[in-house]
Amino acid sequence: MADLKNKNSGRSRDRELGMNRDITRRDFLNGIAIGLGGVLASPWLGGLLAAQTGVPSGQDRPGYYPPTLTGMRGSHPGSFEVAHALRDGRFWEKAGKPVETGEEYDLIVVGGGISGLAAAYFYRKHAGSSSRILILDNHDDFGGHAKRNEFHLHGRMLLTNGGTVAIESPFPYSREARGLLTELGIDPPALEKKYADREAYSDLGFAYFFDKETFGTERLVANAPGGFYGRQRGSSKWAEFLARTPLSAQAQQDIVRIQEASIDYMPGVPQAEKKARLSKMSYKDFLLNAVKAHPEVIPFYQTRTHGLYGVGIDAVPALDCWAIHFPGFQGMGLDRVPSKGLSFTALGEVTPQEEYHFHFPDGNASIARMLVRSLIPGSASGSTAEDIVTMKMDYSRLDSRDSPIRMRLNSTAVQVRHLGDAGSAKQVEVVYGREPKAYSVRGKGAVLACWNMVIPYLCPELPAEQKEALHYGVKVPLVYTVVALRSWTAFHKLGVRGISCPGMYHSSIGLDQAVNIGDYKSPQSPDEPILVRMLRTPCRPGLSARDQQRAGHYELLATPFDTFERNIRDQLARVMGAGGFDPARDIEAITVNRWPHGYAYEYNPMWDPDWPEGQQPCDIARRRHGRITIANSDAAAAAYTDQAIDQGYRAVQELFSS
Ligand SMILES: Cc1cc2nc3c(=O)[nH]c(=O)nc-3n(C[C@H](O)[C@H](O)[C@H](O)COP(=O)(O)OP(=O)(O)OC[C@H]3O[C@@H](n4cnc5c(N)ncnc54)[C@H](O)[C@@H]3O)c2cc1C
């Protein structure tokens, strides 16, 4: 009886939330005409598709335009099953002997992300415009993490990034990475100055949402000091803000101390020793054991590192948190200079550099689109950073016989091998799985611009030490959810543009960044449709970062879209309800950009050894093997666009060096 009651109340809550609403959440089934029966009968898809269906293919078909697909994106259904079948030893038995295509190329690039596209670009630059290049990617769209989400609401185009947010890096862009952007026509500081709309939503502030499950009482507390996540320094308004929260008096006092007081929590300890100790303890342990804060402050800070690290403060070193301007270190006397014990990201924070930053409305998907436009004539018209933004690309031109450079989507490489001995072979063979068969192509060389952990399965002929190194890093899972709203009056009424929700399914909610470039205009009036971004990182506090990441992969792939949708609706209803938000009425579309294999793994001083120069796993993993070289951001152990470009450049140079 109790079960039945729960079921009924669950159903009525679902109705309130609008779970029955016909929004564009599952359009990926309709967006591309695909024989669904064929997909379900696929030998490679295992049980996963019972819950998540819809595998696009046929990039030449009229209307093929993945950026407008909604629902489950990122690692979308259909993109990973071949690779998982290969990993699990199920692929070859089902696929049978590869079909010989007879195609021969100068270069075959595995991976159509920024690194693979950059590799193709550098190869052509070096070898000339008649170079024949094939780029393979397992997704239905190119760009890798640099993906575009395009919505059309009430006659208006709204864009956002499905993954890579912006041109920005902890370190200055290299000559090659900067040169590539310049050749494409991208001048980040100039674009930033001209097109970033800093005024939009500037009258709205930041807030925290305290959920009853974590904090005992449900409350939205606006006017949070210090900007989003309180990262701006120098605010003295914490006591007033905290007094409005459900936190206990002790927790409030401790947070004010952490945020504002100038105390040395390691008096008498030399600076180098302080930094060494802080690099080996988590920020959570710093707060509990050095600052001696009440444990109740931990949930308040727990998710602050999610966006940058994909894990909470239990797994991020305190020294990194100092470098990225977290509070508590004001009186510690730490000089902001590069020092040992910082992760790649944090080291960049203390390395002086000039401004080099820009956010295209679709993030760095614009870079990927400009690269493709340059590589494959006819894929898009125009020539500027402005005109690419609203351009509809022609996917039917990507794999055209007429073009020396071709890109084949929905195609997962499953084998890369030398035809003969690696030291003397003149060709490599690449086999790829594309439903429902395997196909083989040949090239004079191959750049593997895919993920490190996939490479040992593709290329068993690599030395054992290299394969072990390729397996070392565990990519960081994270989810960028995008919710298209018919208006943002609730945000306006509540006076908020960004909300930190430390206890909830998504740890933050925010209005999308405003940029007005070319023909693209961001929403200005609260009555207009808008895109709202939400962040989820599926971590498991208490485990090492790598184990949290492994657990997160499984969680993301096992979570059906319905679960995301219900949580999104419930969270927005609870957080924005006081502003009149009604999820059943206000939500027009949902895209869950799911990245089980997201950021490249950066070494974490809390768990990883301090390897000698040149001996990190990524150094060993990216060694050239005959005519096969290795690009991608994993090869740098750094999750940034410039690193992906630099690795593409190096991989190509290695192919040309005898
Ligand atoms: C959510 C998110 C946000 C980010 N934000 C930023 C940011 O703001 N600024 C920044 O500089 N960097 C950012 N990064 C990092 C940046 O996106 C990456 O460093 C960069 O785009 C990686 O490019 P890549 O080509 O090396 O890898 P990817 O983009 O991952 O591309 C590799 C491609 O190879 C494909 N592939 C893998 N195996 C195979 C196979 N067997 N056959 C065929 N294809 C295969 C993959 O599916 C993928 O499409 C972000 C990353 C993520 C995940």
CSV table of N, CA, C and O in Angstrom, one decimal, residues 22 30 36-37 94 105 150 163 173 243 262 269 362 436 441 494 516 529 535 565 586 604 606:
chain,number,residue,atom,x,y,z
A,22,ASP,N,5.8,17.8,-23.9
A,22,ASP,CA,6.4,17.4,-25.2
A,22,ASP,C,7.5,18.4,-25.5
A,22,ASP,O,7.3,19.2,-26.4
A,30,ASN,N,14.6,11.9,-34.0
A,30,ASN,CA,13.9,12.4,-35.2
A,30,ASN,C,14.9,13.2,-36.1
A,30,ASN,O,14.7,13.3,-37.3
A,36,LEU,N,16.1,2.6,-37.0
A,36,LEU,CA,16.2,2.3,-35.6
A,36,LEU,C,16.3,0.8,-35.3
A,36,LEU,O,17.0,0.3,-34.5
A,37,GLY,N,15.5,0.0,-36.2
A,37,GLY,CA,15.6,-1.4,-36.0
A,37,GLY,C,17.0,-1.9,-36.2
A,37,GLY,O,17.5,-2.7,-35.5
A,94,LYS,N,32.0,-10.3,-33.7
A,94,LYS,CA,30.7,-9.8,-34.3
A,94,LYS,C,30.9,-9.1,-35.6
A,94,LYS,O,30.2,-9.3,-36.6
A,105,TYR,N,45.7,7.0,-48.1
A,105,TYR,CA,45.9,8.4,-47.7
A,105,TYR,C,47.3,8.7,-47.4
A,105,TYR,O,48.1,7.7,-47.1
A,150,GLU,N,23.1,24.1,-30.5
A,150,GLU,CA,22.3,25.1,-31.2
A,150,GLU,C,20.8,24.9,-31.0
A,150,GLU,O,20.3,23.8,-31.3
A,163,GLY,N,30.7,21.5,-24.6
A,163,GLY,CA,31.9,21.2,-23.9
A,163,GLY,C,32.8,22.4,-23.7
A,163,GLY,O,32.4,23.4,-23.1
A,173,TYR,N,49.6,30.8,-24.7
A,173,TYR,CA,49.5,29.9,-25.9
A,173,TYR,C,50.9,29.9,-26.6
A,173,TYR,O,51.6,30.9,-26.7
A,243,ALA,N,24.3,35.4,7.9
A,243,ALA,CA,23.2,35.5,8.9
A,243,ALA,C,21.9,35.1,8.3
A,243,ALA,O,20.9,34.7,9.0
A,262,SER,N,43.1,37.3,8.5
A,262,SER,CA,44.4,37.1,8.0
A,262,SER,C,45.2,36.4,9.1
A,262,SER,O,45.8,37.0,10.0
A,269,VAL,N,56.5,28.0,10.4
A,269,VAL,CA,56.9,27.0,9.4
A,269,VAL,C,57.5,27.8,8.2
A,269,VAL,O,56.8,28.7,7.7
A,362,ASP,N,29.4,29.5,-28.9
A,362,ASP,CA,29.4,28.1,-28.9
A,362,ASP,C,30.7,27.5,-28.3
A,362,ASP,O,31.1,26.4,-28.5
A,436,PRO,N,27.0,-1.5,-39.7
A,436,PRO,CA,27.2,-2.6,-38.8
A,436,PRO,C,28.5,-3.4,-39.1
A,436,PRO,O,28.6,-4.6,-38.8
A,441,VAL,N,41.3,1.1,-44.2
A,441,VAL,CA,41.9,2.1,-45.0
A,441,VAL,C,43.4,2.1,-44.8
A,441,VAL,O,43.9,1.6,-43.7
A,494,LEU,N,14.2,37.3,-8.9
A,494,LEU,CA,15.0,36.9,-7.7
A,494,LEU,C,16.4,37.7,-7.7
A,494,LEU,O,17.1,37.6,-6.7
A,516,ASN,N,27.8,39.2,-28.1
A,516,ASN,CA,27.2,39.6,-29.3
A,516,ASN,C,28.2,39.7,-30.4
A,516,ASN,O,29.0,40.6,-30.4
A,529,PRO,N,13.6,34.2,-24.7
A,529,PRO,CA,14.2,32.8,-24.3
A,529,PRO,C,15.6,32.9,-24.0
A,529,PRO,O,16.3,33.8,-24.5
A,535,LEU,N,25.9,22.5,-13.9
A,535,LEU,CA,27.1,21.6,-13.9
A,535,LEU,C,26.8,20.4,-12.9
A,535,LEU,O,26.4,20.6,-11.8
A,565,GLU,N,16.5,14.4,-16.4
A,565,GLU,CA,15.5,15.3,-16.6
A,565,GLU,C,14.7,15.6,-15.4
A,565,GLU,O,14.4,16.7,-15.0
A,586,ASP,N,7.9,26.5,-18.3
A,586,ASP,CA,9.0,27.3,-18.7
A,586,ASP,C,10.1,26.6,-19.5
A,586,ASP,O,10.9,27.3,-20.2
A,604,ASN,N,48.0,14.8,-9.8
A,604,ASN,CA,47.5,15.4,-8.6
A,604,ASN,C,48.5,15.1,-7.5
A,604,ASN,O,48.8,13.9,-7.1
A,606,MET,N,48.5,15.1,-4.5
A,606,MET,CA,48.1,14.3,-3.3
A,606,MET,C,48.3,12.8,-3.5
A,606,MET,O,48.5,12.0,-2.6
